[in-house]
Coordinates of C-alpha atoms in Angstrom, one line a residue:
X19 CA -28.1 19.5 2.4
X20 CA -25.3 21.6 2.4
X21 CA -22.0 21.4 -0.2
X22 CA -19.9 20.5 2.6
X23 CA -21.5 18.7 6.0
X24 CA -19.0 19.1 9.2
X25 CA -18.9 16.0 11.5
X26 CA -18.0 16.6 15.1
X27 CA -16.0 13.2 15.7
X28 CA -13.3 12.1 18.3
X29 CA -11.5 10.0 16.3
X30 CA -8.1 10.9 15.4
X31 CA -6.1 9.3 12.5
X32 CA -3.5 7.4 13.6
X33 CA -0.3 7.9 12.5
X34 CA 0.2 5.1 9.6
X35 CA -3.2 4.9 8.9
X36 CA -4.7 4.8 5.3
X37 CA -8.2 7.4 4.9
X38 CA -10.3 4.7 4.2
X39 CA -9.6 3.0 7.5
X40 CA -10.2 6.5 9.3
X41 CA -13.5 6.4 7.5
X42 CA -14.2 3.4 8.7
X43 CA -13.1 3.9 12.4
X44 CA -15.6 6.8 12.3
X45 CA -18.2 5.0 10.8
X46 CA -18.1 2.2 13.3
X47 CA -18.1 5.2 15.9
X48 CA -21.5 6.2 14.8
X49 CA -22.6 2.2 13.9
X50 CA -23.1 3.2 10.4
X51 CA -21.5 1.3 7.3
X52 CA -18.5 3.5 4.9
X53 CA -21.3 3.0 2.4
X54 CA -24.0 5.3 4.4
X55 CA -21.0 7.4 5.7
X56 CA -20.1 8.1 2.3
X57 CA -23.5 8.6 0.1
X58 CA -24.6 11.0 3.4
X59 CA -21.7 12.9 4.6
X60 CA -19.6 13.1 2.1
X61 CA -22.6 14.2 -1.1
X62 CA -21.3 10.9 -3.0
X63 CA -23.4 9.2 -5.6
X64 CA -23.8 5.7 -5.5
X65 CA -21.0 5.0 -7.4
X66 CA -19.0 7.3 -5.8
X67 CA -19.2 5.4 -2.8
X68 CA -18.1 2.1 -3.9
X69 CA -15.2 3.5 -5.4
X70 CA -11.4 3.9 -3.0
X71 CA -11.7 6.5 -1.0
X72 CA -7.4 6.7 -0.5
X73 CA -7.2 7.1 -4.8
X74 CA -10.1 9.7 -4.4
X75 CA -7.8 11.7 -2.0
X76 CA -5.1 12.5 -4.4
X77 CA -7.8 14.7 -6.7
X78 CA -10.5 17.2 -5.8
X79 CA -12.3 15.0 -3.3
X80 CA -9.8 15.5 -1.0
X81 CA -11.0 19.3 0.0
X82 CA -14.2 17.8 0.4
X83 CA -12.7 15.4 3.2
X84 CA -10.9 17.8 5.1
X85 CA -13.7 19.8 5.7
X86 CA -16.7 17.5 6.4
X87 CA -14.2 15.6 8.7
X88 CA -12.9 18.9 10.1
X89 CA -9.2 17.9 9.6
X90 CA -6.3 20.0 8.6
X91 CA -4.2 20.1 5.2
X92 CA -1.6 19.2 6.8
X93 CA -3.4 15.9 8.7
X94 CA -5.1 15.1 4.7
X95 CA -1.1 15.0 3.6
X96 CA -0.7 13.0 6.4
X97 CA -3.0 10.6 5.1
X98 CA -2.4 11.0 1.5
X99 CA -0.6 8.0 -0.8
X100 CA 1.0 9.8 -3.7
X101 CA -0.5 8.2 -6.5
X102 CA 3.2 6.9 -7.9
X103 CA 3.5 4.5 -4.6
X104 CA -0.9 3.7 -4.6
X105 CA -1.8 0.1 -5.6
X106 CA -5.4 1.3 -6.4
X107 CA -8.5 -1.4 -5.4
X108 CA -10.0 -1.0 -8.9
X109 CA -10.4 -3.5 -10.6
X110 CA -10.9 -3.4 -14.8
X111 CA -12.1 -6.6 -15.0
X112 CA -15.2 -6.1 -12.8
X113 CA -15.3 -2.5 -13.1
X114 CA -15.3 -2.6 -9.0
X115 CA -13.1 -1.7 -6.2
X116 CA -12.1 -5.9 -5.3
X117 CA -8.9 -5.7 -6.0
X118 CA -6.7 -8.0 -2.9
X119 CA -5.5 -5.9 -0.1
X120 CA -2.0 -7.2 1.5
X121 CA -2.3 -7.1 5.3
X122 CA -0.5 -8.6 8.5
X123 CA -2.9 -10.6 10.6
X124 CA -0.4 -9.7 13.6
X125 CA -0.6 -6.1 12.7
X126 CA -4.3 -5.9 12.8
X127 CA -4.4 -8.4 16.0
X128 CA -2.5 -5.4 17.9
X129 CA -5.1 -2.8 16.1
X130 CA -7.2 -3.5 13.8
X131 CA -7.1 -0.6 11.0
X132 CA -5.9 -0.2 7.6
X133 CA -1.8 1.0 7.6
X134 CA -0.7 3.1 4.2
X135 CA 2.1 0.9 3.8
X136 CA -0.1 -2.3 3.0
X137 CA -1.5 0.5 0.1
X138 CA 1.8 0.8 -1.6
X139 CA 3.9 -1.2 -4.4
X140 CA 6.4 -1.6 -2.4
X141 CA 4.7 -3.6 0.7
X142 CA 4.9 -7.4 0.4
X143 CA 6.0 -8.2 3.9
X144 CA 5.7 -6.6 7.6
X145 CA 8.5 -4.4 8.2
X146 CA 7.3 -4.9 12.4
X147 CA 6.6 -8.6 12.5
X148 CA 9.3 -9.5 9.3
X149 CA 6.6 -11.9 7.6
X150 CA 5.0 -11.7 4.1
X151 CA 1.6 -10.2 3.7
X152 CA -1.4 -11.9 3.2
X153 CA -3.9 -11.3 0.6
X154 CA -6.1 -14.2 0.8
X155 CA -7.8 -16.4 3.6
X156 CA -5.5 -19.0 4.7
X157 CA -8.5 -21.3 5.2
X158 CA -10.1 -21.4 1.6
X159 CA -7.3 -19.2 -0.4
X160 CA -10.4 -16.7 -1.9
X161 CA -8.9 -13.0 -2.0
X162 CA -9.6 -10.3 0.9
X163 CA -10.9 -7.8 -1.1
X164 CA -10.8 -4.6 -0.9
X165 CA -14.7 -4.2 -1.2
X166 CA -15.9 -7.7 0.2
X167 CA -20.0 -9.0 -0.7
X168 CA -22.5 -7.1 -1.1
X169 CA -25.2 -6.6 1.3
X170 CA -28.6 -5.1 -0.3
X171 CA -27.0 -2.7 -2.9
X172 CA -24.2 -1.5 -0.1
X173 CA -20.9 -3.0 -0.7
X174 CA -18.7 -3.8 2.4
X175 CA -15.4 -2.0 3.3
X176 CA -12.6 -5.3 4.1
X177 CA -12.2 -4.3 7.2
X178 CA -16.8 -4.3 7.7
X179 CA -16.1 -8.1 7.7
X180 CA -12.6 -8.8 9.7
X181 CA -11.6 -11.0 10.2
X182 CA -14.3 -13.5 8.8
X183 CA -14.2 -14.6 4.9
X184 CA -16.9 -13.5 3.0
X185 CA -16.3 -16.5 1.0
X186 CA -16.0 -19.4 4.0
X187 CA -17.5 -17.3 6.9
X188 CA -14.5 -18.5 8.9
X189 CA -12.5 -16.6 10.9
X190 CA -9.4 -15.6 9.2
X191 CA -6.2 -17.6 11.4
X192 CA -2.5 -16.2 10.4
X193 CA -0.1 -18.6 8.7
X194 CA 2.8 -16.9 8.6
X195 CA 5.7 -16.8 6.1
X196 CA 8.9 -15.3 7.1
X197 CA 10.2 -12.9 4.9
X198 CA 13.5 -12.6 3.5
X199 CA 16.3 -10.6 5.1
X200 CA 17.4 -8.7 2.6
X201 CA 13.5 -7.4 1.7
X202 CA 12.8 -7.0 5.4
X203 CA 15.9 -4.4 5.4
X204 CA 14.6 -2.2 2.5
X205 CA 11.0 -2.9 3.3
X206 CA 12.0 -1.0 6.9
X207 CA 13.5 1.7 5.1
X208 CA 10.2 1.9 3.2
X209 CA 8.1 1.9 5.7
X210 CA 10.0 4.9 7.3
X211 CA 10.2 6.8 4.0
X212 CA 6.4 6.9 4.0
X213 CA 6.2 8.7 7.1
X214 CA 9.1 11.3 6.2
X215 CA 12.1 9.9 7.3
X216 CA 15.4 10.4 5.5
X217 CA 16.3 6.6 4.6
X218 CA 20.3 7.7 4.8
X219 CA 21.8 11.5 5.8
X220 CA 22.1 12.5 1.9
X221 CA 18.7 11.5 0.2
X222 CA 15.5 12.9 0.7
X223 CA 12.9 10.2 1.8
X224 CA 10.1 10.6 -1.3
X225 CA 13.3 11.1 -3.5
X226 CA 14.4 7.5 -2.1
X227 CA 10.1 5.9 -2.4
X228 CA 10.1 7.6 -6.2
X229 CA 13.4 5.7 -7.5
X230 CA 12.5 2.3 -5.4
X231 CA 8.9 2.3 -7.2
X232 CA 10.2 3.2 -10.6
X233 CA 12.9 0.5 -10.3
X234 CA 10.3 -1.8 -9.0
X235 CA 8.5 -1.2 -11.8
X236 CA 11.6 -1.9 -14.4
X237 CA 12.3 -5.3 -12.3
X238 CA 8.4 -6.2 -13.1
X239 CA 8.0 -5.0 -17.0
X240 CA 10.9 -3.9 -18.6
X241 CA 12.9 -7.3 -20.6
X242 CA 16.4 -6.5 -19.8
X243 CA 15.3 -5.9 -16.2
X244 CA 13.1 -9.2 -15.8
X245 CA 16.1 -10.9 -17.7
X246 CA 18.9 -9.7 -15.3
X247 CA 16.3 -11.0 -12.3
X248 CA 15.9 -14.6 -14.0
X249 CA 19.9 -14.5 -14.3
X250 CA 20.4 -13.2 -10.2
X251 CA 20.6 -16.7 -9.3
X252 CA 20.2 -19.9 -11.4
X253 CA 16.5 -21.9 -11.4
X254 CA 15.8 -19.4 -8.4
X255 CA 12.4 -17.0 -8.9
X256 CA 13.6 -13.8 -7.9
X257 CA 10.7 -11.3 -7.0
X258 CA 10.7 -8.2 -8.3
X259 CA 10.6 -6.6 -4.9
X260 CA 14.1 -9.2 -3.7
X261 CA 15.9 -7.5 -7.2
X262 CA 15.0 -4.0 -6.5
X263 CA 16.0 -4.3 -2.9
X264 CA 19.9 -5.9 -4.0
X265 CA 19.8 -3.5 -6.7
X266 CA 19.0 -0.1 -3.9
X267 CA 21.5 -2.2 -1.5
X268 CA 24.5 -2.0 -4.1
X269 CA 23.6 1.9 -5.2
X270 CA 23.7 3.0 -1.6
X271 CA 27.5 0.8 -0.9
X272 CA 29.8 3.0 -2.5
X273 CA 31.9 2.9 -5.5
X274 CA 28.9 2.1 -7.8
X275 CA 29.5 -0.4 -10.5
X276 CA 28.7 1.2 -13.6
X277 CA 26.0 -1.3 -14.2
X278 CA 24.3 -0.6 -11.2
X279 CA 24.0 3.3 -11.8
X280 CA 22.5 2.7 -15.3
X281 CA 20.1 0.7 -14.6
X282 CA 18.8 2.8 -11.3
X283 CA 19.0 6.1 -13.8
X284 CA 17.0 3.8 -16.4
X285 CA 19.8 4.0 -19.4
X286 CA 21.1 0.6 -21.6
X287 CA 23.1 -1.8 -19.6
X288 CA 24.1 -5.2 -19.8
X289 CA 21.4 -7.6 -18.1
X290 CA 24.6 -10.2 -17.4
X291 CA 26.6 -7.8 -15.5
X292 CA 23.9 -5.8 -13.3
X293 CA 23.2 -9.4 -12.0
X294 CA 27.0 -10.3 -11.2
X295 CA 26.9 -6.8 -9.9
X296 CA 23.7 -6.7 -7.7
X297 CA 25.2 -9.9 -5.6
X298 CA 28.4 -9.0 -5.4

């Protein structure tokens, strides 16, 4: 076998679509699981295969994917998550790739494939159908992994099994929650950012995903950060992802409280006041 197979193939990648899926899509094409597609096509070991083919492409792997799938540098970009913004599917616990995935039933209804934004820290809801994400089956609440069961000693790409549970072997019906305006708002401007687009005239669209993931970040670890959250409003859980979107929402007003600008350049503030501030 050669270092680097070629596959003649006629599917595309779609615009907003994550490299797994497109390995998928072409799999299914050929009625072959990602497992076999992988292990043969692409030279991977065993283990290699079971691992997340979208964390694989921001390292050396992803030369190896342009050219057995034939597909520009500029297309692999395309498909690329930078690895600041990637919520990887592996799993310490288990040592696997089963981490949940967070998808929108009436996204994949429309067309089913995997969309980069679901792959990011920053997706929680649908910035097309303004509901949360799902990451379990609304029938027996067991996760939609990333890598579902096994079958022989080839584990199943989520998307293999859609939309029945592995665990209940029911079909998979949407339940939708709507999602709060506010986080639809940023989560649109997310969205947009992902696929280049400036999210106002004066800020560069991965300067704007960079400082909403770090801050999302803060709003998630960092005490002063959680605290401020806790204090946003009383006896009400604010999620990270609602903070960092009032906290982005004030910076981008005008006339910054100084509280504001601290905390989005990461310096000592007081947790009282960036919460007056953030809902003012």
């Amino acid at each position: 076998m050669s270092r680097h197979r070629t596959i003649s193939t006629s599917v595309p990648p779609l615009p907003d679509e994550t490299a797994g899926s497109l390995v998928w899509r072409i799999a299914s094409s050929q009625h072959r699981s990602v497992a076999d597609f992988c292990t043969i096509e692409f030279g991977l070991s065993y283990s290699q295969a079971r691992g997340d083919i979208d964390s694989s492409l921001t390292g050396k792997f992803s030369h190896r994917f342009s050219q057995c799938l034939r597909l520009g540098r500029r297309i692999v970009n395309r498909l690329r998550i930078a690895e600041n913004l990637l919520v990887p599917a592996f799993r310490p616990s288990t040592k696997r790739c089963n981490q949940p995935v967070r998808i929108c039933f009436d996204c994949l209804s429309n067309a089913p494939y995997g969309r980069r934004f679901w792959r990011t820290c920053l997706a929680v809801a649908c910035p097309i159908h303004g509901h949360m994400l799902v990451s379990t089956c609304p029938n027996c609440g067991a996760e939609i992994n990333y890598q579902e069961g096994n079958v022989g000693l080839a584990p199943l790409f989520w998307l293999e099994t859609w939309p029945v549970c592995t665990n209940c072997l029911r079909t998979m019906r949407p339940n939708p929650q709507r999602a709060d305006a506010l986080l639809l708002n940023s989560t649109a401007k997310w969205n947009a950012a992902l696929a280049g687009v400036r999210p106002y005239p004066w800020l560069g669209a991965r300067s704007y995903l960079r400082l909403s993931a770090r801050v999302l970040r803060w709003f998630t670890n960092v005490p002063d950060y959680v605290t401020a959250r806790a204090m946003v409003a009383e006896k009400a859980d604010i999620s990270p992802h609602v903070a960092t979107s009032l906290l982005l929402r004030r910076l981008w007003r005008g006339r910054v409280p100084p509280s504001i600008a601290q905390a989005a350049l990461g310096v000592s503030f007081d947790p009282c006041q960036l919460a007056k501030d953030m809902v003012s």
